[in-house]
């Protein structure tokens, strides 16, 4: 490709609304242009990146035995009603009406349509296992679409769906996809981690996320640096930090703690470590049969720990959801304003659940249900009955790992997710097949997503510098750019550049020759911003000595190479990237 | 590919609603499955066809210098308001609201978005010419989606948009796309014709359609078998069939023609040829400033000719559209019910426009504006004043061609359309660039569409037989299928089939090996239905004599070929297809 026949249009400034690096850099490099909030045109350079990611994903999916098809963007509401998601899915599901006022959705995923296809196409156990996938435009009507391709409304996703006879076979399909994902993200040149994850709104019994490691990631990953263990913090089990409860040595004391509605302030006032305090979190679960009657819960966490909302949502009694209690409800049950609440002497009985660590604390500090007062020297059994115990908190760095050593935490960007669905959708849509005994059985399903467009953004978040993007070679829009200094003036430069261009092309290198009439500084800045992995600079000054300059985007300085060696040197460097 | 690892699911019966062959056959062959009216899932076989068409289109677009990008499916209404099409486009434009009640459309084409991109990206004449294209999902909310992929609601289209400095350069861009389209449809293996066409709702000053020739096509193509001339009947100029008006030899006579409200009946009653009669068509054009005041027009055509509505819409005075006059309007102007209307003695003055042929008729027959009566022996000048003359009719087969010889008519399916837009959209969106003199000038545009999914249907309409589809090799889902008779029983068959399969794959042939445990009759019927161009049958009976059978889908009988020659014979046959 010659740049003069292409469309290169870089910008000096990123739009003010671009908060994250990938959004800023993709816009400045001319890879995306905004059409509306969260909706972008992929400009030529951006589309090349997207297609390269798609192709790697497609090749590995095909190798893993998945079969590509293409389900529509616009899907009939009937199927979503059948699965229950028409009701369950929130405002992110864009619902539309056609000219006859019939309901449709713009697909965010395709569980319903593929299960409908499966129930029509799969008749016999002889056809199983089957795994269908497509790479298709998705739409999620985010309330505040920001962050460019990181969280767009219209985006490209690969989603695959496996169908099996039984759970063991479905587990094999799941494992095959897990392995394929490992190969995909490795080939994409990303530093990533597969982590155990919550199944969320998709449902199913187990799942793994594939997280690109980046400081700007929204997800927190808990991992053991010494083992294979890694889990999303939402799911990561938090150990009890106190192996054995200490003796009740201190007396219970109602202590004045004015203007200390937070553990940090209490600890400060009392001159105690924060880890001696216990925080009280009051939740409510509504009674679907009697909306006026909510159940009030008191969750206890150590003062330096945070509530894990996913774990909370899985507590017994929380099946229909939970919320934070209102101030009125708190006053009604505790007779006290928030900030000084505790488990001792509540006005009405509340169900108390203590985090594992709290359950082993002794001589601790908690609210006294009187404004401006806390209890010190609190002990289980003596001052209050033993409570229900559960894992309620987020892991913190340094926590002991179940498999030895200490847990660490890093940030990640979720780019893939595999789910073991079981019969969630096949049951709802009655998708069965005939077993060997001639009787119908429910299909066992898995689903497997990869955010194609998000990968582009995640790669940038993971690797960029002050000059611009640094692409992994596998997804760079071009592998190599030739920058001739004085293309329009020097025939020698022109001939050398064109010859090298043709030689590199013949070797299968995706090469761009920048024959634009722009100053060297602008040319270099453009390609550093765009992030092409390798650059060859050819100028009259070097050519006098028979020299061209070859520089990897990651290199500090260029290699000076004899013209005759340039091709081989460039190929070697490319291979090493 | 081995069939047991793929998904082959043919149906004996087509759905009752499938009216056209392509819809029936693609459904029966398991290439498409309906998700909703006019919305389909492309099953694995169908997607392979789609991708092959896309790739040929993409390669030729790239060769022609067009640059691929990807505009979104969901587009903001603001741009459509700016272009005027938010108002002009009818119910086929699917309008949607997001969660914030902002208006969007599902794109039927992308003139607005690309012009918005152009006005932001193109600053200088130095950047021109430019041609951007994308291959993307489109949506048109057809009132009665029928005919499968022939006229779906969600479909895949390639649309390109060229930007030029001036009309001459824009014409070059247009010509380059015209040439690329000729190459594309030739490579697709289709019998087609490029025809001059009307610009319709897209607008612009000239256009060509690319029509796949098929008896089931919706379009009528007028062409000169002896020359390059071809035009859609909407546009094809119809000559005056009477070189010189004959003398007024007959007397004007008001003749009783009871129960003869049509020219055919009048001619029959009077024992005259239909070509002696003139039919009266009464139209109305509304006055936008005074809706109560419509202008009434009388159009005269020879009794055996049909009105051409596109030509009519271009008549002077018809700029704001026209309609057929109501019976009340007809009574008011003619004092007579429809069926006996004519140009002589109207009650109110009406503007009369005669077709070119009518204008040269003499001694003709027309309605007498009295129920049950026609005039015979009518002559221009003597019995009524000379009228305005225009080309009002559809060409009929045998009409003289402008470039000599006689015109013929055939049916076609529109699969591509190129438009010379001029500044229609650049003016509406103020898309300018700076000319050499530093002054802004409007971009000159062209737009160029290809119906990717429609091509699959058109290819089937053009070529099928009672057994199923006959694909052109270039877009067949597989080029060749190996059918082993007794794969599960005979090791010799298995080894021979697998060896040939590997050899063909190594030669780059897209080959399917049908290792399913099905009877030969079913296997053959499946692949004939699916339309794979070449089949190799391998069985123990033939192998005893060292023979396999090779048969092209179009061939009546198989060639018996020695096993050792099978590879070369198959390659030769494939090359000849």
XYZ file of N, CA and C in Angstrom, chain A residues 113-312:
600
model
N -31.642 -17.080 19.818
C -31.732 -17.476 18.410
C -31.009 -18.797 18.176
N -29.850 -18.981 18.802
C -29.118 -20.231 18.549
C -29.847 -21.413 19.187
N -30.494 -21.187 20.326
C -31.234 -22.290 20.945
C -32.457 -22.638 20.096
N -33.059 -21.619 19.493
C -34.167 -21.868 18.566
C -33.683 -22.676 17.363
N -32.519 -22.304 16.847
C -31.946 -23.063 15.725
C -31.655 -24.493 16.171
N -31.072 -24.631 17.345
C -30.705 -25.966 17.816
C -31.933 -26.864 17.961
N -33.015 -26.315 18.494
C -34.188 -27.176 18.711
C -34.817 -27.599 17.386
N -34.571 -26.806 16.333
C -35.082 -27.194 15.016
C -34.111 -28.077 14.241
N -32.820 -27.903 14.476
C -31.807 -28.574 13.656
C -31.295 -29.876 14.263
N -31.306 -29.932 15.589
C -30.697 -31.091 16.253
C -31.806 -32.058 16.658
N -31.772 -33.233 16.074
C -32.819 -34.219 16.370
C -32.281 -35.379 17.189
N -31.025 -35.719 16.969
C -30.515 -36.980 17.498
C -29.164 -36.792 18.186
N -28.895 -37.675 19.122
C -27.589 -37.678 19.787
C -26.463 -37.849 18.774
N -26.805 -38.435 17.589
C -25.763 -38.644 16.574
C -25.175 -37.323 16.079
N -25.963 -36.236 16.180
C -25.482 -34.942 15.677
C -24.574 -34.223 16.684
N -24.473 -34.745 17.877
C -23.753 -34.036 18.954
C -22.351 -34.594 19.161
N -21.409 -33.819 19.677
C -21.534 -32.404 20.045
C -21.507 -31.484 18.819
N -22.053 -30.274 19.005
C -22.015 -29.234 17.976
C -21.645 -27.912 18.644
N -20.917 -27.101 17.917
C -20.542 -25.788 18.444
C -20.654 -24.793 17.299
N -21.607 -23.877 17.405
C -21.821 -22.853 16.374
C -21.295 -21.513 16.879
N -20.682 -20.752 15.987
C -20.294 -19.387 16.397
C -20.553 -18.400 15.271
N -20.631 -17.157 15.648
C -20.650 -16.085 14.644
C -19.876 -14.870 15.149
N -19.446 -14.069 14.198
C -18.773 -12.803 14.495
C -19.696 -11.733 13.948
N -20.337 -10.999 14.826
C -21.455 -10.178 14.373
C -21.558 -8.903 15.203
N -22.210 -7.922 14.629
C -22.462 -6.657 15.312
C -23.423 -6.873 16.477
N -23.040 -6.338 17.624
C -23.892 -6.403 18.803
C -24.282 -4.994 19.203
N -25.327 -4.893 19.993
C -25.739 -3.580 20.483
C -26.143 -3.684 21.947
N -25.543 -2.844 22.778
C -25.973 -2.712 24.176
C -26.135 -1.234 24.475
N -27.334 -0.878 24.868
C -27.649 0.545 25.030
C -27.158 1.033 26.388
N -25.834 1.185 26.496
C -25.216 1.669 27.734
C -25.786 3.039 28.084
N -25.957 3.273 29.374
C -26.529 4.553 29.797
C -25.574 5.704 29.498
N -24.316 5.485 29.815
C -23.326 6.539 29.543
C -22.180 5.927 28.762
N -22.352 5.752 27.450
C -21.262 5.122 26.691
C -20.040 6.031 26.718
N -18.959 5.502 27.220
C -17.710 6.271 27.255
C -16.597 5.336 26.858
N -15.403 5.820 26.896
C -14.211 4.994 26.764
C -14.049 4.394 25.369
N -14.643 5.009 24.337
C -14.390 4.552 22.967
C -14.801 3.114 22.775
N -13.902 2.324 22.179
C -14.232 0.931 21.888
C -14.246 0.059 23.139
N -13.781 0.604 24.252
C -13.722 -0.191 25.474
C -15.116 -0.551 25.965
N -16.044 0.353 25.769
C -17.420 0.110 26.195
C -18.346 0.877 25.276
N -18.450 0.373 24.036
C -19.298 1.040 23.057
C -20.722 0.528 23.131
N -21.593 1.128 22.364
C -22.954 0.609 22.277
C -23.039 -0.393 21.118
N -22.567 0.016 19.947
C -22.491 -0.927 18.830
C -21.069 -1.461 18.780
N -20.922 -2.773 18.807
C -19.572 -3.340 18.823
C -19.595 -4.709 18.162
N -18.397 -5.241 17.893
C -18.298 -6.544 17.244
C -17.903 -7.583 18.273
N -18.664 -8.679 18.293
C -18.358 -9.748 19.233
C -18.364 -11.076 18.504
N -17.494 -11.976 18.937
C -17.584 -13.370 18.522
C -18.319 -14.091 19.633
N -19.409 -14.742 19.307
C -20.060 -15.564 20.330
C -20.309 -16.966 19.793
N -19.932 -17.936 20.607
C -20.056 -19.349 20.234
C -20.974 -20.035 21.236
N -21.630 -21.087 20.769
C -22.590 -21.817 21.600
C -22.408 -23.307 21.356
N -22.121 -24.042 22.429
C -21.917 -25.482 22.278
C -23.145 -26.250 22.760
N -23.376 -27.382 22.107
C -24.517 -28.244 22.434
C -24.001 -29.660 22.643
N -24.361 -30.236 23.794
C -23.865 -31.561 24.135
C -24.962 -32.428 24.719
N -24.651 -33.728 24.766
C -25.606 -34.721 25.274
C -25.729 -34.681 26.785
N -24.600 -34.484 27.443
C -24.620 -34.554 28.903
C -23.569 -33.613 29.476
N -23.524 -33.550 30.792
C -22.682 -32.573 31.453
C -21.200 -32.848 31.224
N -20.832 -34.135 31.190
C -19.417 -34.465 31.006
C -18.947 -34.015 29.620
N -19.770 -34.291 28.628
C -19.428 -33.887 27.266
C -19.427 -32.356 27.154
N -20.392 -31.715 27.823
C -20.450 -30.248 27.809
C -19.202 -29.653 28.459
N -18.699 -30.337 29.495
C -17.465 -29.879 30.146
C -16.289 -29.982 29.175
N -16.266 -31.037 28.346
C -15.206 -31.168 27.345
C -15.282 -30.031 26.334
N -16.507 -29.697 25.917
C -16.668 -28.581 24.968
C -16.176 -27.288 25.608
N -16.534 -27.113 26.878
C -16.094 -25.923 27.621
C -14.570 -25.876 27.673
N -13.970 -27.008 27.995
C -12.506 -27.060 28.101
C -11.847 -26.770 26.749
N -12.456 -27.290 25.673
C -11.888 -27.051 24.340
C -11.916 -25.565 24.006
N -13.004 -24.890 24.400
C -13.094 -23.457 24.153
C -12.089 -22.698 25.021
N -11.966 -23.117 26.279
C -10.986 -22.501 27.187
C -9.595 -22.590 26.550
N -9.260 -23.770 26.035
C -7.941 -23.948 25.411
C -7.805 -23.088 24.150
N -8.874 -23.041 23.367
C -8.832 -22.220 22.149
C -8.614 -20.755 22.513
N -9.273 -20.301 23.594
C -9.115 -18.915 24.024
C -7.673 -18.639 24.462
N -7.079 -19.606 25.148
C -5.677 -19.435 25.541
C -4.814 -19.222 24.292
N -5.073 -20.031 23.251
C -4.294 -19.896 22.010
C -4.577 -18.555 21.322
N -5.851 -18.162 21.326
C -6.236 -16.911 20.649
C -5.515 -15.721 21.283
N -5.603 -15.600 22.610
C -5.030 -14.409 23.241
C -3.505 -14.446 23.215
N -2.947 -15.663 23.167
C -1.502 -15.760 22.993
C -1.114 -15.279 21.602
N -1.826 -15.757 20.579
C -1.522 -15.328 19.206
C -1.740 -13.831 19.019
N -2.691 -13.274 19.743
C -2.947 -11.833 19.624
C -1.817 -11.009 20.224
N -0.914 -11.685 20.933
C 0.255 -10.979 21.467
C -0.056 -10.188 22.723
N -1.060 -10.621 23.473
C -1.472 -9.879 24.659
C -0.975 -10.564 25.930
N -0.675 -9.769 26.949
C -0.433 -10.322 28.276
C -1.792 -10.433 28.945
N -2.165 -11.653 29.293
C -3.532 -11.864 29.780
C -3.544 -12.945 30.850
N -4.684 -13.123 31.480
C -4.854 -14.117 32.504
C -6.269 -14.672 32.396
N -6.410 -15.990 32.465
C -7.735 -16.607 32.550
C -8.105 -16.672 34.021
N -9.258 -16.125 34.362
C -9.631 -16.057 35.772
C -11.022 -16.629 35.982
N -11.214 -17.347 37.083
C -12.544 -17.828 37.450
C -13.431 -16.617 37.683
N -14.674 -16.702 37.244
C -15.520 -15.511 37.278
C -16.950 -15.865 37.613
N -17.690 -14.830 37.967
C -19.108 -14.973 38.243
C -19.853 -15.103 36.914
N -21.010 -15.780 36.923
C -21.737 -15.975 35.669
C -22.685 -14.828 35.350
N -22.997 -14.004 36.339
C -23.786 -12.796 36.095
C -25.109 -13.063 35.391
N -25.493 -12.110 34.489
C -26.826 -12.161 33.895
C -26.960 -13.240 32.828
N -25.836 -13.768 32.335
C -25.909 -14.827 31.336
C -26.387 -16.114 32.000
N -26.000 -16.313 33.236
C -26.430 -17.502 33.971
C -25.499 -18.670 33.755
N -25.884 -19.808 34.267
C -25.042 -20.989 34.166
C -24.311 -21.231 35.465
N -23.531 -22.285 35.508
C -22.981 -22.720 36.788
C -21.512 -22.365 36.990
N -20.737 -22.182 35.915
C -19.345 -21.767 36.116
C -18.843 -21.010 34.899
N -17.816 -20.233 35.088
C -17.322 -19.418 33.980
C -15.906 -18.935 34.246
N -15.220 -18.627 33.165
C -13.906 -17.999 33.246
C -13.889 -16.748 32.366
N -13.240 -15.740 32.884
C -12.992 -14.548 32.082
C -11.555 -14.561 31.594
N -11.336 -13.956 30.433
C -9.981 -13.748 29.934
C -9.711 -12.253 30.042
N -8.734 -11.919 30.875
C -8.472 -10.530 31.230
C -7.121 -10.093 30.680
N -7.156 -9.014 29.913
C -5.912 -8.383 29.473
C -5.399 -7.523 30.611
N -4.172 -7.764 31.013
C -3.611 -7.046 32.154
C -3.315 -5.601 31.751
N -3.902 -4.655 32.484
C -3.653 -3.234 32.207
C -4.052 -2.431 33.436
N -3.223 -1.456 33.784
C -3.470 -0.664 34.994
C -4.795 0.085 34.914
N -5.261 0.337 33.704
C -6.494 1.110 33.553
C -7.723 0.212 33.511
N -7.539 -1.102 33.705
C -8.679 -2.020 33.639
C -9.714 -1.748 34.711
N -10.974 -2.079 34.406
C -12.071 -1.871 35.357
C -12.179 -3.026 36.341
N -11.628 -4.200 35.967
C -11.774 -5.383 36.812
C -10.559 -5.581 37.712
N -10.799 -6.129 38.893
C -9.711 -6.490 39.788
C -9.545 -7.998 39.755
N -8.319 -8.421 39.516
C -8.020 -9.843 39.417
C -7.203 -10.251 40.633
N -7.672 -11.292 41.305
C -6.938 -11.847 42.436
C -6.174 -13.051 41.920
N -4.879 -13.100 42.185
C -4.113 -14.246 41.688
C -3.020 -14.616 42.671
N -2.578 -15.836 42.480
C -1.475 -16.322 43.301
C -0.229 -16.343 42.423
N 0.730 -15.488 42.716
C 1.912 -15.398 41.833
C 2.673 -16.715 41.737
N 2.452 -17.603 42.704
C 3.229 -18.849 42.730
C 2.486 -20.027 42.122
N 1.184 -19.839 41.804
C 0.422 -20.967 41.279
C -0.417 -20.494 40.087
N -1.315 -21.371 39.591
C -2.185 -21.033 38.474
C -3.434 -20.302 38.928
N -3.629 -20.165 40.248
C -4.892 -19.611 40.723
C -5.083 -18.164 40.293
N -6.260 -17.870 39.713
C -6.640 -16.490 39.399
C -8.153 -16.427 39.349
N -8.702 -15.384 39.937
C -10.156 -15.227 39.944
C -10.495 -13.747 39.958
N -11.625 -13.430 39.360
C -12.136 -12.070 39.476
C -12.425 -11.808 40.948
N -12.136 -10.599 41.412
C -12.343 -10.299 42.835
C -13.786 -10.543 43.258
N -14.714 -10.413 42.287
C -16.124 -10.687 42.581
C -16.315 -12.084 43.154
N -15.465 -13.014 42.663
C -15.647 -14.424 42.984
C -14.593 -14.940 43.963
N -13.426 -14.277 44.006
C -12.276 -14.830 44.738
C -12.589 -15.019 46.220
N -12.381 -16.227 46.683
C -12.676 -16.565 48.081
C -11.708 -15.831 49.012
N -12.268 -15.203 50.045
C -11.438 -14.489 51.023
C -11.350 -15.325 52.293
N -10.133 -15.572 52.709
C -9.936 -16.456 53.868
C -10.239 -15.710 55.168
N -10.432 -16.475 56.223
C -10.480 -15.916 57.570
C -9.044 -15.551 57.949
N -8.822 -14.295 58.360
C -7.447 -13.849 58.606
C -6.989 -14.162 60.038
N -7.899 -14.662 60.846
C -7.550 -14.978 62.247
C -7.784 -16.471 62.456
N -6.707 -17.244 62.508
C -6.855 -18.700 62.543
C -7.690 -19.149 63.744
N -7.485 -18.521 64.892
C -8.210 -18.950 66.083
C -8.623 -17.718 66.878
N -9.868 -17.741 67.367
C -10.380 -16.580 68.097
C -9.617 -16.423 69.418
N -9.190 -15.215 69.733
C -8.478 -14.956 70.981
C -9.424 -14.944 72.191
N -8.846 -14.920 73.386
C -9.646 -14.932 74.609
C -10.313 -13.585 74.829
N -11.453 -13.596 75.507
C -12.199 -12.371 75.811
C -11.585 -11.710 77.039
N -10.519 -10.952 76.855
C -9.771 -10.387 77.982
C -10.296 -9.024 78.406
N -10.876 -8.274 77.464
C -11.311 -6.911 77.783
C -12.776 -6.904 78.198
N -13.125 -5.937 79.044
C -14.520 -5.775 79.444
C -15.276 -5.007 78.381
N -16.576 -5.288 78.249
C -17.434 -4.542 77.303
C -17.603 -3.139 77.858
N -17.421 -2.159 76.989
C -17.441 -0.779 77.444
C -18.131 0.097 76.401
N -19.149 0.841 76.824
C -19.815 1.771 75.923
C -19.061 3.086 75.977
N -18.365 3.420 74.895
C -17.405 4.518 74.893
C -17.926 5.659 74.027
N -17.730 6.855 74.485
C -18.129 8.022 73.694
C -17.181 8.191 72.505
N -17.768 8.265 71.333
C -16.983 8.480 70.100
C -17.695 9.546 69.269
N -17.655 10.779 69.742
C -18.410 11.826 69.045
C -17.866 12.077 67.635
N -18.785 12.382 66.716
C -18.400 12.701 65.334
C -17.489 11.641 64.727
N -17.806 10.360 64.973
C -16.994 9.282 64.389
C -17.906 8.238 63.764
N -18.552 8.639 62.675
C -19.483 7.688 62.054
C -18.791 6.677 61.150
N -17.463 6.683 61.089
C -16.756 5.721 60.240
C -15.681 5.034 61.060
N -15.374 3.778 60.736
C -14.386 3.001 61.483
C -13.050 3.716 61.577
N -12.643 4.363 60.449
C -11.350 5.030 60.441
C -11.280 6.081 61.553
N -12.390 6.833 61.716
C -12.424 7.899 62.715
C -12.465 7.332 64.142
N -13.211 6.227 64.289
C -13.304 5.588 65.605
C -11.929 5.096 66.043
N -11.247 4.382 65.137
C -9.927 3.834 65.444
C -8.977 4.950 65.843
N -9.061 6.073 65.088
C -8.215 7.236 65.369
C -8.503 7.803 66.761
N -9.798 8.019 67.033
C -10.186 8.590 68.338
C -9.743 7.704 69.485
N -9.870 6.377 69.301
C -9.579 5.457 70.394
C -8.122 5.017 70.403
N -7.357 5.434 69.393
C -5.951 5.044 69.318
C -5.773 3.551 69.119
N -6.665 2.960 68.337
C -6.611 1.526 68.075
C -6.383 1.295 66.590
N -5.844 0.134 66.216
C -5.717 -0.148 64.785
C -7.098 -0.356 64.161
N -7.200 0.003 62.872
C -8.466 -0.135 62.140
C -8.949 -1.590 62.171
N -7.972 -2.517 62.232
C -8.333 -3.936 62.211
C -8.945 -4.408 63.530
N -9.062 -3.504 64.508
C -9.798 -3.853 65.730
C -11.277 -3.489 65.620
N -11.628 -2.774 64.559
C -13.017 -2.307 64.437
C -13.825 -3.234 63.531
N -15.144 -3.167 63.736
C -16.080 -3.929 62.898
C -17.104 -2.954 62.345
N -17.329 -2.998 60.991
C -18.335 -2.108 60.408
C -19.648 -2.845 60.218
N -20.718 -2.092 60.384
C -22.072 -2.646 60.279
C -22.713 -2.172 58.984
N -23.164 -3.113 58.164
C -23.826 -2.759 56.898
C -25.240 -3.326 56.970
N -26.224 -2.449 56.838
C -27.616 -2.880 56.987
C -28.248 -3.027 55.606
N -28.724 -4.227 55.305
C -29.342 -4.516 54.010
C -30.794 -4.900 54.217
N -31.549 -4.825 53.146
C -32.952 -5.234 53.206
C -33.244 -6.152 52.031
N -34.044 -7.178 52.266
C -34.571 -7.993 51.167
C -36.078 -7.871 51.217
N -36.651 -7.584 50.041
C -38.096 -7.345 49.993
C -38.845 -8.662 49.884
N -40.037 -8.650 50.416
C -40.918 -9.809 50.342
C -41.822 -9.627 49.124
N -41.641 -10.460 48.088
C -42.425 -10.244 46.866
C -43.927 -10.338 47.150
N -44.349 -11.101 48.156
C -45.771 -11.261 48.431
C -46.328 -10.091 49.241
N -45.433 -9.377 49.924
C -45.896 -8.267 50.762
C -44.852 -7.156 50.704
N -44.996 -6.263 49.716
C -43.963 -5.238 49.501
C -43.710 -4.369 50.738
N -44.693 -4.268 51.651
C -44.492 -3.421 52.837
C -43.563 -4.087 53.852
N -43.393 -5.410 53.746
C -42.654 -6.191 54.728
C -41.275 -6.564 54.209
N -40.247 -5.787 54.542
C -38.893 -6.146 54.139
C -38.177 -6.816 55.301
N -37.270 -7.744 54.989
C -36.439 -8.342 56.023
C -35.160 -7.523 56.139
N -34.760 -7.231 57.388
C -33.555 -6.411 57.629
C -32.410 -7.325 58.063
N -31.239 -7.095 57.439
C -30.058 -7.901 57.706
C -28.929 -6.989 58.166
N -28.119 -7.511 59.081
C -26.927 -6.763 59.491
C -25.694 -7.583 59.119
N -24.882 -7.028 58.220
C -23.655 -7.708 57.811
C -22.479 -7.039 58.510
N -21.602 -7.866 59.056
C -20.460 -7.325 59.813
C -19.150 -7.628 59.094
N -18.372 -6.576 58.842
C -17.063 -6.729 58.211
C -16.015 -6.030 59.058
N -14.795 -6.504 58.974
C -13.724 -5.820 59.688
C -13.565 -4.429 59.087
N -13.207 -3.470 59.919
C -13.160 -2.068 59.506
C -12.336 -1.797 58.266
N -11.309 -2.594 58.020
C -10.437 -2.348 56.853
C -10.841 -3.189 55.640
N -12.001 -3.847 55.705
C -12.441 -4.684 54.589
C -13.656 -4.086 53.879
N -13.844 -4.513 52.593
C -14.981 -4.009 51.806
C -15.964 -5.128 51.504
N -17.238 -4.729 51.451
C -18.289 -5.688 51.123
C -18.155 -6.136 49.668
N -18.318 -7.444 49.439
C -18.334 -7.975 48.085
C -19.790 -8.211 47.691
N -20.255 -7.430 46.721
C -21.694 -7.441 46.432
C -22.134 -8.715 45.724
N -21.224 -9.298 44.944
C -21.584 -10.548 44.264
C -21.750 -11.674 45.271
N -20.811 -11.775 46.207
C -20.940 -12.795 47.248
C -22.219 -12.565 48.066
N -22.485 -11.288 48.359
C -23.682 -10.960 49.128
C -24.944 -11.441 48.415
